[in-house]
Amino acid sequence: MATIRSRIRGTGRALPEQILTNFDLEKIVDTSDEWITTRTGIKERHISEADEYLSPFCAQASKQALEAAGIEAKDLDLIIIATVTPDQPIPATACFVQDLIGAGRAACFDMQAGCSGFIYGLSIADNFLRTGTARHALIIGGELLSKYVDWKDRATCVIFADGVGAVVLSAEEGERGILSSALHADGSMSDFITCPGGGSKIPVSHEMIDNNLHTIKMRGNETFKIAVRSLEAVCREAIERAGMTPHDVRWFVPHQANVRIISAVAGRLGWPEETIYLNIARIGNTSSASIPIALDELVRAGKIKEKDILLFAAFGAGLTWGSCLVRW
Ligand code: COA
């Protein structure tokens, strides 16, 4: 029987127009362009305006991905948005996006796995497609993290940014598409990256906001060390599952969290600079959006050739981590 695989047929991205540079940040918190550049690799990032929210950006990226795929919104069976920054707690932002793009047949839900959300979403959709439950799926990684950042906390506000990336995935016979994925989590480190308030544990209240529990907190240095080890292992896992070696990978498209993490992982796997796709200097850390944004840049720049092997890998709040190997 022919193998059914989930192939990425189209990609898209949407970023707020406003750009915040490291020099702008020097005026907001006690930091410097030099510190941010050397510690993270970030030079500037896109930040949404006060009246902007997630779903219109998701719709914009989705329309681009659908057009590139040559698929109409009404043919979508499934819309998944990986996000920690939805439009509102109820309902799912995926339902707003369904309405904005006219995808009336699609089942819709949001899910979150921190910065690993896009990889988790891709893997969920892959399972729907390979079992025949859906033929065409839209997977969006979208975040407006600037809305959840503490603009007085220099350890986080210089890192996180806003943006959306989307892909259209279709079930097809053949060798192209998702070859393997690997997903992991360790909830015993849930306090490494957290936004403690606003849920059922600490509901919204004046006191919660006075105590600043509605913003993101991160134990950056501890997260850094675990990220490098876990990413290396999960990259190897997806590669081995597909019966390949690190040498087979043409493009490593990692979550853009920190250039030092990415370089360390690439070094351990023996990948030269030209294998790694980096846009963190311009885009910052957009959590679940960073991989589909990077992928869309690569695709639209014409850098990926048919049958190239791509590896996506991410690490984030949860803690969660995962990877996905694709034959283009
Ligand atoms: N500007 C200037 N100084 C800063 C600063 C900033 N924006 N942010 C922190 N510092 C200071 C700290 O206060 C600390 O000062 P001290 O030595 O006087 O106490 C010093 O810089 C070092 O802080 P540290 O947190 O140890 O820095 P770091 O080298 O670990 O870099 C991160 C911080 C956040 C960039 C890095 O830890 C990181 O990227 N972690 C992983 C994040 C991640 O992968 N998250 C999961 C996916 S989102």
mmCIF file with all atom_site columns, C-alpha atoms and ligand atoms in Angstrom, residues 29-32 35-36 39-40 115 154-156 158-160 193 218-224 227 255 257-258 260-261 285 287 315-317, ligand 1:
data_model
loop_
_atom_site.group_PDB
_atom_site.id
_atom_site.type_symbol
_atom_site.label_atom_id
_atom_site.label_alt_id
_atom_site.label_comp_id
_atom_site.label_asym_id
_atom_site.label_entity_id
_atom_site.label_seq_id
_atom_site.pdbx_PDB_ins_code
_atom_site.Cartn_x
_atom_site.Cartn_y
_atom_site.Cartn_z
_atom_site.occupancy
_atom_site.B_iso_or_equiv
_atom_site.pdbx_formal_charge
_atom_site.auth_seq_id
_atom_site.auth_comp_id
_atom_site.auth_asym_id
_atom_site.auth_atom_id
_atom_site.pdbx_PDB_model_num
ATOM   1  C CA  . VAL A 1 29  ? 14.946 49.332 30.970 1.00 0.00 ? 29  VAL A CA  1
ATOM   2  C CA  . ASP A 1 30  ? 18.514 49.168 32.262 1.00 0.00 ? 30  ASP A CA  1
ATOM   3  C CA  . THR A 1 31  ? 20.036 47.260 29.337 1.00 0.00 ? 31  THR A CA  1
ATOM   4  C CA  . SER A 1 32  ? 22.293 47.769 26.322 1.00 0.00 ? 32  SER A CA  1
ATOM   5  C CA  . TRP A 1 35  ? 24.273 42.908 26.204 1.00 0.00 ? 35  TRP A CA  1
ATOM   6  C CA  . ILE A 1 36  ? 21.210 41.882 24.202 1.00 0.00 ? 36  ILE A CA  1
ATOM   7  C CA  . ARG A 1 39  ? 23.680 37.197 25.067 1.00 0.00 ? 39  ARG A CA  1
ATOM   8  C CA  . THR A 1 40  ? 20.768 36.505 22.712 1.00 0.00 ? 40  THR A CA  1
ATOM   9  C CA  . CYS A 1 115 ? 7.536  27.615 22.462 1.00 0.00 ? 115 CYS A CA  1
ATOM   10 C CA  . ARG A 1 154 ? 14.925 43.411 31.565 1.00 0.00 ? 154 ARG A CA  1
ATOM   11 C CA  . ALA A 1 155 ? 15.531 39.636 31.651 1.00 0.00 ? 155 ALA A CA  1
ATOM   12 C CA  . THR A 1 156 ? 12.395 38.915 29.592 1.00 0.00 ? 156 THR A CA  1
ATOM   13 C CA  . VAL A 1 158 ? 14.276 42.188 25.591 1.00 0.00 ? 158 VAL A CA  1
ATOM   14 C CA  . ILE A 1 159 ? 13.679 38.633 24.357 1.00 0.00 ? 159 ILE A CA  1
ATOM   15 C CA  . PHE A 1 160 ? 10.007 38.102 23.577 1.00 0.00 ? 160 PHE A CA  1
ATOM   16 C CA  . ILE A 1 193 ? 8.884  29.742 32.345 1.00 0.00 ? 193 ILE A CA  1
ATOM   17 C CA  . MET A 1 218 ? 11.594 33.050 33.297 1.00 0.00 ? 218 MET A CA  1
ATOM   18 C CA  . ARG A 1 219 ? 14.508 31.353 35.040 1.00 0.00 ? 219 ARG A CA  1
ATOM   19 C CA  . GLY A 1 220 ? 16.608 31.987 31.963 1.00 0.00 ? 220 GLY A CA  1
ATOM   20 C CA  . ASN A 1 221 ? 19.974 30.603 32.932 1.00 0.00 ? 221 ASN A CA  1
ATOM   21 C CA  . GLU A 1 222 ? 18.626 27.263 34.218 1.00 0.00 ? 222 GLU A CA  1
ATOM   22 C CA  . THR A 1 223 ? 16.386 26.977 31.163 1.00 0.00 ? 223 THR A CA  1
ATOM   23 C CA  . PHE A 1 224 ? 19.372 27.604 28.881 1.00 0.00 ? 224 PHE A CA  1
ATOM   24 C CA  . ALA A 1 227 ? 17.477 23.532 26.465 1.00 0.00 ? 227 ALA A CA  1
ATOM   25 C CA  . HIS A 1 255 ? 12.917 27.815 17.507 1.00 0.00 ? 255 HIS A CA  1
ATOM   26 C CA  . ALA A 1 257 ? 15.111 31.501 21.396 1.00 0.00 ? 257 ALA A CA  1
ATOM   27 C CA  . ASN A 1 258 ? 18.774 32.353 21.672 1.00 0.00 ? 258 ASN A CA  1
ATOM   28 C CA  . ARG A 1 260 ? 23.927 30.702 21.647 1.00 0.00 ? 260 ARG A CA  1
ATOM   29 C CA  . ILE A 1 261 ? 21.521 27.788 22.268 1.00 0.00 ? 261 ILE A CA  1
ATOM   30 C CA  . ASN A 1 285 ? 11.756 35.156 20.200 1.00 0.00 ? 285 ASN A CA  1
ATOM   31 C CA  . SER A 1 287 ? 7.611  31.436 20.815 1.00 0.00 ? 287 SER A CA  1
ATOM   32 C CA  . PHE A 1 315 ? 12.050 24.004 23.512 1.00 0.00 ? 315 PHE A CA  1
ATOM   33 C CA  . GLY A 1 316 ? 9.839  26.005 25.837 1.00 0.00 ? 316 GLY A CA  1
ATOM   34 C CA  . ALA A 1 317 ? 7.483  26.456 28.786 1.00 0.00 ? 317 ALA A CA  1
HETATM 35 N N1  . COA B 2 .   ? 20.443 43.712 30.050 1.00 0.00 ? 1   COA B N1  1
HETATM 36 C C1  . COA B 2 .   ? 21.523 43.757 30.849 1.00 0.00 ? 1   COA B C1  1
HETATM 37 N N2  . COA B 2 .   ? 21.758 42.867 31.808 1.00 0.00 ? 1   COA B N2  1
HETATM 38 C C2  . COA B 2 .   ? 20.863 41.866 31.970 1.00 0.00 ? 1   COA B C2  1
HETATM 39 C C3  . COA B 2 .   ? 19.723 41.764 31.184 1.00 0.00 ? 1   COA B C3  1
HETATM 40 C C4  . COA B 2 .   ? 19.523 42.737 30.182 1.00 0.00 ? 1   COA B C4  1
HETATM 41 N N3  . COA B 2 .   ? 18.461 42.708 29.347 1.00 0.00 ? 1   COA B N3  1
HETATM 42 N N4  . COA B 2 .   ? 19.012 40.674 31.567 1.00 0.00 ? 1   COA B N4  1
HETATM 43 C C5  . COA B 2 .   ? 19.696 40.111 32.573 1.00 0.00 ? 1   COA B C5  1
HETATM 44 N N5  . COA B 2 .   ? 20.822 40.843 32.829 1.00 0.00 ? 1   COA B N5  1
HETATM 45 C C6  . COA B 2 .   ? 21.850 40.591 33.844 1.00 0.00 ? 1   COA B C6  1
HETATM 46 C C7  . COA B 2 .   ? 21.344 39.799 35.012 1.00 0.00 ? 1   COA B C7  1
HETATM 47 O O1  . COA B 2 .   ? 20.705 40.641 35.938 1.00 0.00 ? 1   COA B O1  1
HETATM 48 C C8  . COA B 2 .   ? 22.624 39.199 35.535 1.00 0.00 ? 1   COA B C8  1
HETATM 49 O O2  . COA B 2 .   ? 23.283 40.176 36.287 1.00 0.00 ? 1   COA B O2  1
HETATM 50 P P1  . COA B 2 .   ? 24.124 39.776 37.617 1.00 0.00 ? 1   COA B P1  1
HETATM 51 O O3  . COA B 2 .   ? 25.224 38.886 37.118 1.00 0.00 ? 1   COA B O3  1
HETATM 52 O O4  . COA B 2 .   ? 24.582 41.098 38.111 1.00 0.00 ? 1   COA B O4  1
HETATM 53 O O5  . COA B 2 .   ? 23.146 39.071 38.503 1.00 0.00 ? 1   COA B O5  1
HETATM 54 C C9  . COA B 2 .   ? 23.452 38.956 34.275 1.00 0.00 ? 1   COA B C9  1
HETATM 55 O O6  . COA B 2 .   ? 22.874 39.783 33.267 1.00 0.00 ? 1   COA B O6  1
HETATM 56 C C10 . COA B 2 .   ? 23.454 37.514 33.804 1.00 0.00 ? 1   COA B C10 1
HETATM 57 O O7  . COA B 2 .   ? 22.109 37.018 33.822 1.00 0.00 ? 1   COA B O7  1
HETATM 58 P P2  . COA B 2 .   ? 21.759 35.581 33.319 1.00 0.00 ? 1   COA B P2  1
HETATM 59 O O8  . COA B 2 .   ? 20.287 35.365 33.431 1.00 0.00 ? 1   COA B O8  1
HETATM 60 O O9  . COA B 2 .   ? 22.662 34.586 33.982 1.00 0.00 ? 1   COA B O9  1
HETATM 61 O O10 . COA B 2 .   ? 22.171 35.729 31.765 1.00 0.00 ? 1   COA B O10 1
HETATM 62 P P3  . COA B 2 .   ? 22.271 34.643 30.664 1.00 0.00 ? 1   COA B P3  1
HETATM 63 O O11 . COA B 2 .   ? 23.601 34.658 30.044 1.00 0.00 ? 1   COA B O11 1
HETATM 64 O O12 . COA B 2 .   ? 21.733 33.320 31.114 1.00 0.00 ? 1   COA B O12 1
HETATM 65 O O13 . COA B 2 .   ? 21.264 35.195 29.544 1.00 0.00 ? 1   COA B O13 1
HETATM 66 C C11 . COA B 2 .   ? 19.028 34.718 28.778 1.00 0.00 ? 1   COA B C11 1
HETATM 67 C C12 . COA B 2 .   ? 19.891 35.362 29.850 1.00 0.00 ? 1   COA B C12 1
HETATM 68 C C13 . COA B 2 .   ? 17.578 34.826 29.168 1.00 0.00 ? 1   COA B C13 1
HETATM 69 C C14 . COA B 2 .   ? 19.296 35.464 27.463 1.00 0.00 ? 1   COA B C14 1
HETATM 70 C C15 . COA B 2 .   ? 19.437 33.226 28.594 1.00 0.00 ? 1   COA B C15 1
HETATM 71 O O14 . COA B 2 .   ? 19.527 32.629 29.852 1.00 0.00 ? 1   COA B O14 1
HETATM 72 C C16 . COA B 2 .   ? 18.473 32.429 27.763 1.00 0.00 ? 1   COA B C16 1
HETATM 73 O O15 . COA B 2 .   ? 18.335 32.650 26.576 1.00 0.00 ? 1   COA B O15 1
HETATM 74 N N6  . COA B 2 .   ? 17.850 31.406 28.378 1.00 0.00 ? 1   COA B N6  1
HETATM 75 C C17 . COA B 2 .   ? 17.025 30.439 27.670 1.00 0.00 ? 1   COA B C17 1
HETATM 76 C C18 . COA B 2 .   ? 15.722 30.991 27.313 1.00 0.00 ? 1   COA B C18 1
HETATM 77 C C19 . COA B 2 .   ? 14.933 29.931 26.614 1.00 0.00 ? 1   COA B C19 1
HETATM 78 O O16 . COA B 2 .   ? 15.433 29.144 25.847 1.00 0.00 ? 1   COA B O16 1
HETATM 79 N N7  . COA B 2 .   ? 13.658 29.847 26.902 1.00 0.00 ? 1   COA B N7  1
HETATM 80 C C20 . COA B 2 .   ? 12.858 28.782 26.367 1.00 0.00 ? 1   COA B C20 1
HETATM 81 C C21 . COA B 2 .   ? 12.285 29.115 25.068 1.00 0.00 ? 1   COA B C21 1
HETATM 82 S S1  . COA B 2 .   ? 11.448 30.636 25.096 1.00 0.00 ? 1   COA B S1  1
#
